[in-house]
């Protein structure tokens, strides 16, 4: 993955376009912009690998990726989707493999910056908890036979 550079105002504009940050104030977005690293990934790049230690949290700005677990496709991810937060929240291994299906632009947040992000932008923390709850509910419904296990149309994983 290669880093790319943009001015802080451009970073804030990118963040404003991601639903996870839509209710953040300008001050919160400015703080988040100072925490993220911008990266580009080529098609076919493995962004996260199931069973490995998670060192960063990803937010997709441009491009698409697929998430699989044990070889089963779980989700299609696109702009605004995020993944990798669970391994940072609980310190466990990655629960899925995510591979870039196109060239991508991503925002990355390291473990240390992730902790800072959650404390400095509480609206982001709340939205992440809501998304995690929605994912858990979908998985729970699958076990109750309410959803097809083949492919979930999660916005994020």
mmCIF file of C-alpha atoms in Angstrom:
data_model
loop_
_atom_site.group_PDB
_atom_site.id
_atom_site.type_symbol
_atom_site.label_atom_id
_atom_site.label_comp_id
_atom_site.label_asym_id
_atom_site.label_seq_id
_atom_site.Cartn_x
_atom_site.Cartn_y
_atom_site.Cartn_z
ATOM 1 C CA UNK A 1 0.000 0.000 0.000
ATOM 2 C CA UNK A 2 1.267 3.406 -0.884
ATOM 3 C CA UNK A 3 0.512 6.585 1.019
ATOM 4 C CA UNK A 4 -0.822 9.613 -0.804
ATOM 5 C CA UNK A 5 -0.825 13.209 0.349
ATOM 6 C CA UNK A 6 -3.673 15.666 0.511
ATOM 7 C CA UNK A 7 -4.144 18.975 2.296
ATOM 8 C CA UNK A 8 -5.935 18.889 5.674
ATOM 9 C CA UNK A 9 -9.026 20.601 4.194
ATOM 10 C CA UNK A 10 -9.191 17.838 1.580
ATOM 11 C CA UNK A 11 -8.972 15.201 4.315
ATOM 12 C CA UNK A 12 -11.839 16.883 6.152
ATOM 13 C CA UNK A 13 -13.887 16.914 2.932
ATOM 14 C CA UNK A 14 -13.173 13.178 2.452
ATOM 15 C CA UNK A 15 -14.229 12.435 6.011
ATOM 16 C CA UNK A 16 -17.410 14.490 5.676
ATOM 17 C CA UNK A 17 -18.393 12.232 2.761
ATOM 18 C CA UNK A 18 -18.191 9.080 4.917
ATOM 19 C CA UNK A 19 -21.409 8.252 6.794
ATOM 20 C CA UNK A 20 -19.437 7.225 9.869
ATOM 21 C CA UNK A 21 -18.363 10.863 10.265
ATOM 22 C CA UNK A 22 -21.508 12.618 8.978
ATOM 23 C CA UNK A 23 -22.631 13.881 12.384
ATOM 24 C CA UNK A 24 -19.189 15.070 13.482
ATOM 25 C CA UNK A 25 -18.573 18.753 14.045
ATOM 26 C CA UNK A 26 -15.894 20.568 12.059
ATOM 27 C CA UNK A 27 -13.640 20.435 15.136
ATOM 28 C CA UNK A 28 -14.118 16.655 15.446
ATOM 29 C CA UNK A 29 -13.446 16.181 11.724
ATOM 30 C CA UNK A 30 -10.307 18.282 12.044
ATOM 31 C CA UNK A 31 -9.126 16.053 14.897
ATOM 32 C CA UNK A 32 -9.933 12.882 12.955
ATOM 33 C CA UNK A 33 -8.148 14.278 9.882
ATOM 34 C CA UNK A 34 -4.998 14.661 11.977
ATOM 35 C CA UNK A 35 -5.203 10.980 13.017
ATOM 36 C CA UNK A 36 -5.768 9.237 9.689
ATOM 37 C CA UNK A 37 -3.175 8.117 7.190
ATOM 38 C CA UNK A 38 -4.224 8.018 3.564
ATOM 39 C CA UNK A 39 -3.275 4.969 1.520
ATOM 40 C CA UNK A 40 -3.756 3.599 -1.946
ATOM 41 C CA UNK A 41 -4.140 -0.125 -2.568
ATOM 42 C CA UNK A 42 -3.967 -1.929 -5.888
ATOM 43 C CA UNK A 43 -6.580 -4.382 -7.067
ATOM 44 C CA UNK A 44 -5.905 -7.788 -5.507
ATOM 45 C CA UNK A 45 -4.206 -6.407 -2.391
ATOM 46 C CA UNK A 46 -5.027 -8.213 0.852
ATOM 47 C CA UNK A 47 -6.050 -5.464 3.250
ATOM 48 C CA UNK A 48 -6.864 -7.696 6.225
ATOM 49 C CA UNK A 49 -6.298 -11.416 6.667
ATOM 50 C CA UNK A 50 -8.469 -13.642 8.834
ATOM 51 C CA UNK A 51 -6.620 -14.958 11.873
ATOM 52 C CA UNK A 52 -3.874 -12.327 11.873
ATOM 53 C CA UNK A 53 -3.322 -9.562 14.387
ATOM 54 C CA UNK A 54 -5.203 -6.388 13.471
ATOM 55 C CA UNK A 55 -2.998 -3.326 13.533
ATOM 56 C CA UNK A 56 -5.256 -0.802 11.829
ATOM 57 C CA UNK A 57 -8.822 0.196 11.102
ATOM 58 C CA UNK A 58 -9.792 0.956 7.477
ATOM 59 C CA UNK A 59 -12.295 3.351 5.930
ATOM 60 C CA UNK A 60 -12.904 3.105 2.191
ATOM 61 C CA UNK A 61 -12.855 6.434 0.354
ATOM 62 C CA UNK A 62 -12.784 5.089 -3.226
ATOM 63 C CA UNK A 63 -12.952 1.617 -4.734
ATOM 64 C CA UNK A 64 -14.405 -1.688 -3.630
ATOM 65 C CA UNK A 65 -13.376 -4.799 -1.723
ATOM 66 C CA UNK A 66 -14.810 -8.148 -0.748
ATOM 67 C CA UNK A 67 -14.832 -9.669 2.698
ATOM 68 C CA UNK A 68 -14.655 -13.429 3.187
ATOM 69 C CA UNK A 69 -14.518 -15.733 6.162
ATOM 70 C CA UNK A 70 -13.339 -19.311 5.760
ATOM 71 C CA UNK A 71 -13.663 -18.815 2.003
ATOM 72 C CA UNK A 72 -17.329 -17.730 2.176
ATOM 73 C CA UNK A 73 -18.126 -14.284 0.804
ATOM 74 C CA UNK A 74 -19.619 -12.175 3.579
ATOM 75 C CA UNK A 75 -19.871 -8.686 2.177
ATOM 76 C CA UNK A 76 -19.167 -6.306 -0.658
ATOM 77 C CA UNK A 77 -17.555 -3.137 0.647
ATOM 78 C CA UNK A 78 -17.481 0.250 -1.044
ATOM 79 C CA UNK A 79 -16.989 3.941 -0.301
ATOM 80 C CA UNK A 80 -18.016 4.756 3.246
ATOM 81 C CA UNK A 81 -17.583 1.176 4.446
ATOM 82 C CA UNK A 82 -15.236 0.471 7.308
ATOM 83 C CA UNK A 83 -13.593 -2.654 8.646
ATOM 84 C CA UNK A 84 -10.894 -3.776 11.043
ATOM 85 C CA UNK A 85 -12.357 -2.061 14.083
ATOM 86 C CA UNK A 86 -13.243 -5.251 15.948
ATOM 87 C CA UNK A 87 -9.632 -6.426 16.201
ATOM 88 C CA UNK A 88 -8.701 -3.012 17.582
ATOM 89 C CA UNK A 89 -11.589 -2.945 20.046
ATOM 90 C CA UNK A 90 -10.982 -6.359 21.586
ATOM 91 C CA UNK A 91 -7.322 -6.985 20.746
ATOM 92 C CA UNK A 92 -8.200 -10.229 18.973
ATOM 93 C CA UNK A 93 -7.331 -11.507 15.533
ATOM 94 C CA UNK A 94 -8.998 -10.428 12.298
ATOM 95 C CA UNK A 95 -12.336 -12.187 11.815
ATOM 96 C CA UNK A 96 -12.368 -11.926 8.012
ATOM 97 C CA UNK A 97 -10.135 -11.482 5.001
ATOM 98 C CA UNK A 98 -10.675 -8.333 2.961
ATOM 99 C CA UNK A 99 -9.266 -8.081 -0.576
ATOM 100 C CA UNK A 100 -9.353 -5.048 -2.875
ATOM 101 C CA UNK A 101 -11.483 -5.757 -5.950
ATOM 102 C CA UNK A 102 -10.447 -2.465 -7.571
ATOM 103 C CA UNK A 103 -7.705 0.067 -7.012
ATOM 104 C CA UNK A 104 -8.627 1.820 -3.774
ATOM 105 C CA UNK A 105 -8.111 4.889 -1.633
ATOM 106 C CA UNK A 106 -8.371 4.233 2.076
ATOM 107 C CA UNK A 107 -8.079 6.046 5.356
ATOM 108 C CA UNK A 108 -6.114 4.047 7.941
ATOM 109 C CA UNK A 109 -6.132 4.514 11.675
ATOM 110 C CA UNK A 110 -3.511 2.717 13.777
ATOM 111 C CA UNK A 111 -4.279 1.080 17.119
ATOM 112 C CA UNK A 112 -3.007 4.080 19.103
ATOM 113 C CA UNK A 113 -4.796 6.614 16.928
ATOM 114 C CA UNK A 114 -7.963 4.486 17.069
ATOM 115 C CA UNK A 115 -8.109 4.887 20.863
ATOM 116 C CA UNK A 116 -7.595 8.608 20.471
ATOM 117 C CA UNK A 117 -10.288 8.749 17.776
ATOM 118 C CA UNK A 118 -12.873 7.070 20.008
ATOM 119 C CA UNK A 119 -12.224 9.493 22.858
ATOM 120 C CA UNK A 120 -11.932 12.654 20.750
ATOM 121 C CA UNK A 121 -14.926 12.010 18.453
ATOM 122 C CA UNK A 122 -17.694 10.425 20.555
ATOM 123 C CA UNK A 123 -20.167 10.632 17.662
ATOM 124 C CA UNK A 124 -17.886 8.266 15.728
ATOM 125 C CA UNK A 125 -17.697 5.869 18.664
ATOM 126 C CA UNK A 126 -21.493 5.833 18.919
ATOM 127 C CA UNK A 127 -21.932 5.167 15.184
ATOM 128 C CA UNK A 128 -19.388 2.346 15.323
ATOM 129 C CA UNK A 129 -21.247 0.744 18.225
ATOM 130 C CA UNK A 130 -24.522 1.049 16.307
ATOM 131 C CA UNK A 131 -22.943 -0.598 13.255
ATOM 132 C CA UNK A 132 -21.462 -3.406 15.347
ATOM 133 C CA UNK A 133 -24.882 -3.957 16.907
ATOM 134 C CA UNK A 134 -26.495 -4.104 13.454
ATOM 135 C CA UNK A 135 -23.923 -6.666 12.307
ATOM 136 C CA UNK A 136 -24.511 -8.784 15.383
ATOM 137 C CA UNK A 137 -28.273 -8.618 14.853
ATOM 138 C CA UNK A 138 -27.877 -9.718 11.207
ATOM 139 C CA UNK A 139 -25.673 -12.630 12.262
ATOM 140 C CA UNK A 140 -28.166 -13.549 14.973
ATOM 141 C CA UNK A 141 -31.027 -13.462 12.443
ATOM 142 C CA UNK A 142 -29.030 -15.752 10.163
ATOM 143 C CA UNK A 143 -28.880 -18.370 12.899
ATOM 144 C CA UNK A 144 -32.637 -18.008 13.357
ATOM 145 C CA UNK A 145 -33.119 -18.723 9.649
ATOM 146 C CA UNK A 146 -34.266 -15.193 8.774
ATOM 147 C CA UNK A 147 -31.423 -14.409 6.357
ATOM 148 C CA UNK A 148 -29.535 -16.211 3.640
ATOM 149 C CA UNK A 149 -26.018 -17.076 4.813
ATOM 150 C CA UNK A 150 -24.581 -16.809 1.288
ATOM 151 C CA UNK A 151 -23.982 -13.076 0.973
ATOM 152 C CA UNK A 152 -24.850 -10.211 3.261
ATOM 153 C CA UNK A 153 -25.307 -6.764 1.823
ATOM 154 C CA UNK A 154 -23.600 -5.052 4.753
ATOM 155 C CA UNK A 155 -22.475 -1.526 4.042
ATOM 156 C CA UNK A 156 -19.472 -2.293 6.175
ATOM 157 C CA UNK A 157 -17.798 -5.224 7.834
#
